[in-house]
Amino acid sequence: LTVIAQVKNGSNQAIEGKLKGQIEDIKFEQDVELAPNEAKDITFAPDKFQQLVFASPRLWWPTQMGKPNLYSLTMEFEANGAVSDRSSTEFGIREVTSDFNSVGGRAFHINGKNILIRGGGWTPDLMLRETSQRLRDEFRYVRDMGLNTIRLEGKLETQEFFDLADRQGILVMAGWCCCDFWERWPRWQPADFEIAKQSLRDQIYRLRSHPSLVMWLNGSDNPPPP
């Protein structure tokens, strides 16, 4: 495994401390220096942290293929003998690959096994009357229909939605909204491309730890510009 944490120094003074992580009973840490108001990614790579090499991981599987096993990760930053911030998340160990098959269709493989993407479009309630019970009911509909994938109609869902997809093994196709400014590229000004780049970066930071996310579509009904 490779663990990457984004750390930010919100003060006007330089700071030194330790970034510590724990996955179940596995611990790792490294010293970190941050300049005033600096933000950067700190990486724990398995070639330097041998404890991140898992010999027999509990794999995350989509529904109907196995159990969607999850691991807990806790990160904390310690400075001046005190913990200044802490975060926890769940993640799954899985590999998604894709290629073109003999008839020119795109084939997907999860943990080395073929999977047929059987999905349906998902739109939020028009009046935004979302509740936890309704969300769980809708996920039951997905499973009862024999589907394994939800294709978001451009609007990114809540944290609860993605957590539920992780726990239930439902794959998610996410991306930018179609029939919207995101696909009217001929009208874009230079500032729009910069906003899009920053938006994409923020959205990937938010979603990158979710094993349910099977693909990201920069273009929905049409391919994006180069």
XYZ file of C-alpha atoms in Angstrom:
226
model
C 0.000 0.000 0.000
C 0.970 3.626 -0.500
C -0.500 6.106 1.987
C -0.655 9.759 0.935
C -1.848 12.474 3.306
C -2.323 16.137 2.504
C -1.117 18.314 5.379
C -1.620 22.057 5.744
C -0.038 24.605 8.028
C -2.742 27.166 8.732
C -0.468 29.467 10.713
C 1.965 32.204 9.769
C 4.857 30.359 11.444
C 6.906 27.376 10.327
C 6.144 24.144 12.125
C 7.872 20.814 12.689
C 6.185 17.647 13.811
C 5.446 13.988 13.186
C 2.805 12.624 10.859
C 1.630 9.291 12.245
C -0.569 6.682 10.635
C -2.156 3.421 11.719
C -3.969 0.680 9.785
C -5.365 -1.752 12.361
C -2.226 -2.838 14.290
C 0.232 -1.493 11.683
C 1.866 1.838 12.551
C 4.098 4.210 10.592
C 5.361 7.775 10.982
C 7.745 10.357 9.574
C 9.008 13.819 10.441
C 7.426 16.728 8.580
C 8.401 20.383 8.230
C 5.925 22.934 6.950
C 6.593 26.531 6.012
C 4.047 29.204 6.984
C 0.706 28.491 5.261
C 2.261 25.615 3.307
C 0.243 22.612 2.102
C 1.787 19.474 0.645
C 1.307 15.751 0.205
C 3.276 13.418 2.462
C 3.828 9.924 1.073
C 4.429 6.667 2.909
C 5.704 4.294 0.226
C 6.082 0.538 0.781
C 9.725 0.537 -0.342
C 10.578 2.694 2.686
C 7.886 1.446 5.058
C 7.963 -2.331 4.800
C 5.004 -2.689 7.155
C 2.824 -1.395 4.302
C 3.523 -4.541 2.266
C 0.474 -6.756 2.822
C 1.075 -10.428 2.006
C -2.552 -11.595 2.157
C -4.886 -8.595 2.137
C -8.632 -8.862 2.604
C -9.696 -7.710 -0.848
C -12.623 -5.410 -1.558
C -15.086 -7.034 -3.952
C -18.164 -5.589 -5.684
C -21.559 -6.994 -4.801
C -22.244 -10.471 -6.199
C -18.506 -11.158 -6.493
C -17.500 -11.319 -2.837
C -17.298 -9.307 0.342
C -16.535 -5.550 0.210
C -13.839 -5.726 2.881
C -12.726 -2.393 4.345
C -9.741 -1.299 6.420
C -9.606 1.622 8.849
C -6.874 4.256 8.497
C -6.157 6.859 11.181
C -3.766 9.762 10.597
C -2.644 12.387 13.074
C -0.138 15.230 13.147
C 1.762 15.739 16.372
C 3.611 18.985 17.114
C 5.111 20.296 20.353
C 4.054 17.144 22.159
C 0.366 17.492 21.290
C -1.896 16.235 18.496
C -2.899 19.229 16.386
C -5.225 17.335 14.029
C -6.530 13.836 13.407
C -8.556 12.164 10.682
C -9.983 8.713 10.094
C -11.168 7.029 6.941
C -12.033 3.621 5.557
C -10.552 2.198 2.375
C -10.591 -1.016 0.403
C -7.739 -2.916 -1.225
C -8.695 -3.636 -4.811
C -7.360 -3.268 -8.354
C -9.415 -2.057 -11.309
C -8.069 -2.537 -14.833
C -9.657 -1.936 -18.215
C -8.928 -2.788 -21.841
C -10.621 -3.268 -25.190
C -11.949 -6.719 -25.976
C -12.017 -8.553 -29.293
C -15.208 -6.810 -30.478
C -14.010 -3.297 -29.604
C -15.922 -2.930 -26.356
C -14.330 -1.772 -23.132
C -13.884 -4.618 -20.666
C -13.343 -4.185 -16.938
C -11.544 -6.422 -14.470
C -11.543 -6.203 -10.682
C -8.829 -8.009 -8.751
C -7.986 -9.863 -11.956
C -11.516 -11.151 -12.556
C -13.849 -10.068 -15.348
C -16.885 -8.023 -14.381
C -19.867 -6.990 -16.475
C -20.830 -3.423 -15.576
C -24.595 -3.473 -14.990
C -25.610 0.008 -13.985
C -28.368 2.566 -13.881
C -28.497 6.344 -13.861
C -28.881 7.985 -10.442
C -30.388 11.405 -9.864
C -31.090 13.130 -6.537
C -34.609 13.908 -5.411
C -35.854 17.031 -7.186
C -36.693 18.738 -3.885
C -33.498 17.488 -2.180
C -35.531 15.463 0.341
C -32.705 13.013 0.996
C -32.647 11.073 4.246
C -30.500 8.209 5.492
C -33.468 5.819 5.370
C -34.361 6.797 1.800
C -30.732 6.384 0.749
C -30.575 2.871 2.210
C -33.886 1.998 0.514
C -32.596 3.197 -2.849
C -29.439 1.119 -2.474
C -31.667 -1.897 -1.787
C -33.460 -1.183 -5.076
C -30.092 -1.217 -6.852
C -29.215 -4.633 -5.441
C -32.724 -6.056 -5.971
C -32.529 -5.119 -9.676
C -29.321 -7.112 -9.977
C -27.233 -4.035 -10.683
C -23.655 -3.576 -9.520
C -23.032 0.036 -10.616
C -24.538 3.499 -10.144
C -23.869 6.129 -12.760
C -24.179 9.587 -11.220
C -25.926 12.062 -13.468
C -23.171 14.597 -12.992
C -24.045 15.718 -9.459
C -21.587 14.370 -6.901
C -23.322 12.798 -3.934
C -22.832 13.160 -0.197
C -20.185 11.530 1.967
C -22.879 9.186 3.296
C -23.641 8.021 -0.255
C -20.030 7.087 -1.028
C -19.550 5.441 2.382
C -22.652 3.330 1.780
C -21.447 2.363 -1.702
C -18.121 1.274 -0.179
C -19.799 -0.858 2.486
C -22.279 -2.482 0.100
C -19.907 -3.087 -2.807
C -21.768 -0.889 -5.296
C -19.516 0.574 -7.997
C -19.873 4.267 -8.846
C -19.308 6.025 -12.168
C -18.734 9.692 -11.323
C -17.686 12.771 -13.259
C -18.622 16.207 -14.405
C -22.193 17.104 -15.196
C -23.399 16.607 -18.764
C -25.629 19.134 -20.556
C -23.913 21.832 -18.536
C -21.086 24.350 -18.718
C -18.597 21.494 -18.239
C -19.384 20.275 -21.770
C -19.608 23.641 -23.510
C -15.879 23.770 -24.097
C -15.950 26.032 -27.202
C -17.267 28.807 -24.924
C -14.539 28.424 -22.316
C -12.177 31.263 -21.535
C -8.660 30.686 -20.124
C -9.942 31.274 -16.578
C -12.509 28.488 -17.024
C -9.785 25.937 -17.717
C -7.973 26.992 -14.550
C -11.176 26.683 -12.500
C -11.809 23.264 -14.030
C -8.293 22.112 -13.157
C -8.634 23.215 -9.540
C -12.134 21.694 -9.300
C -10.916 18.371 -10.670
C -8.033 18.287 -8.200
C -10.334 18.985 -5.233
C -12.880 16.377 -6.308
C -10.237 13.680 -6.764
C -8.777 14.480 -3.331
C -12.237 13.959 -1.897
C -13.054 10.722 -3.722
C -9.723 8.960 -4.153
C -9.978 6.740 -1.064
C -13.348 5.207 -1.983
C -12.990 1.691 -3.434
C -16.485 1.975 -4.916
C -15.333 4.625 -7.405
C -14.690 2.600 -10.552
C -14.171 5.446 -13.033
C -14.180 9.218 -13.432
C -15.617 10.841 -16.551
C -14.204 14.234 -17.498
C -16.708 14.157 -20.362
C -20.108 12.519 -20.080
C -22.032 12.593 -23.371
C -19.002 13.788 -25.343
C -15.242 13.366 -24.996
C -13.472 16.280 -23.292
C -11.054 18.528 -25.185
C -7.360 17.519 -25.128
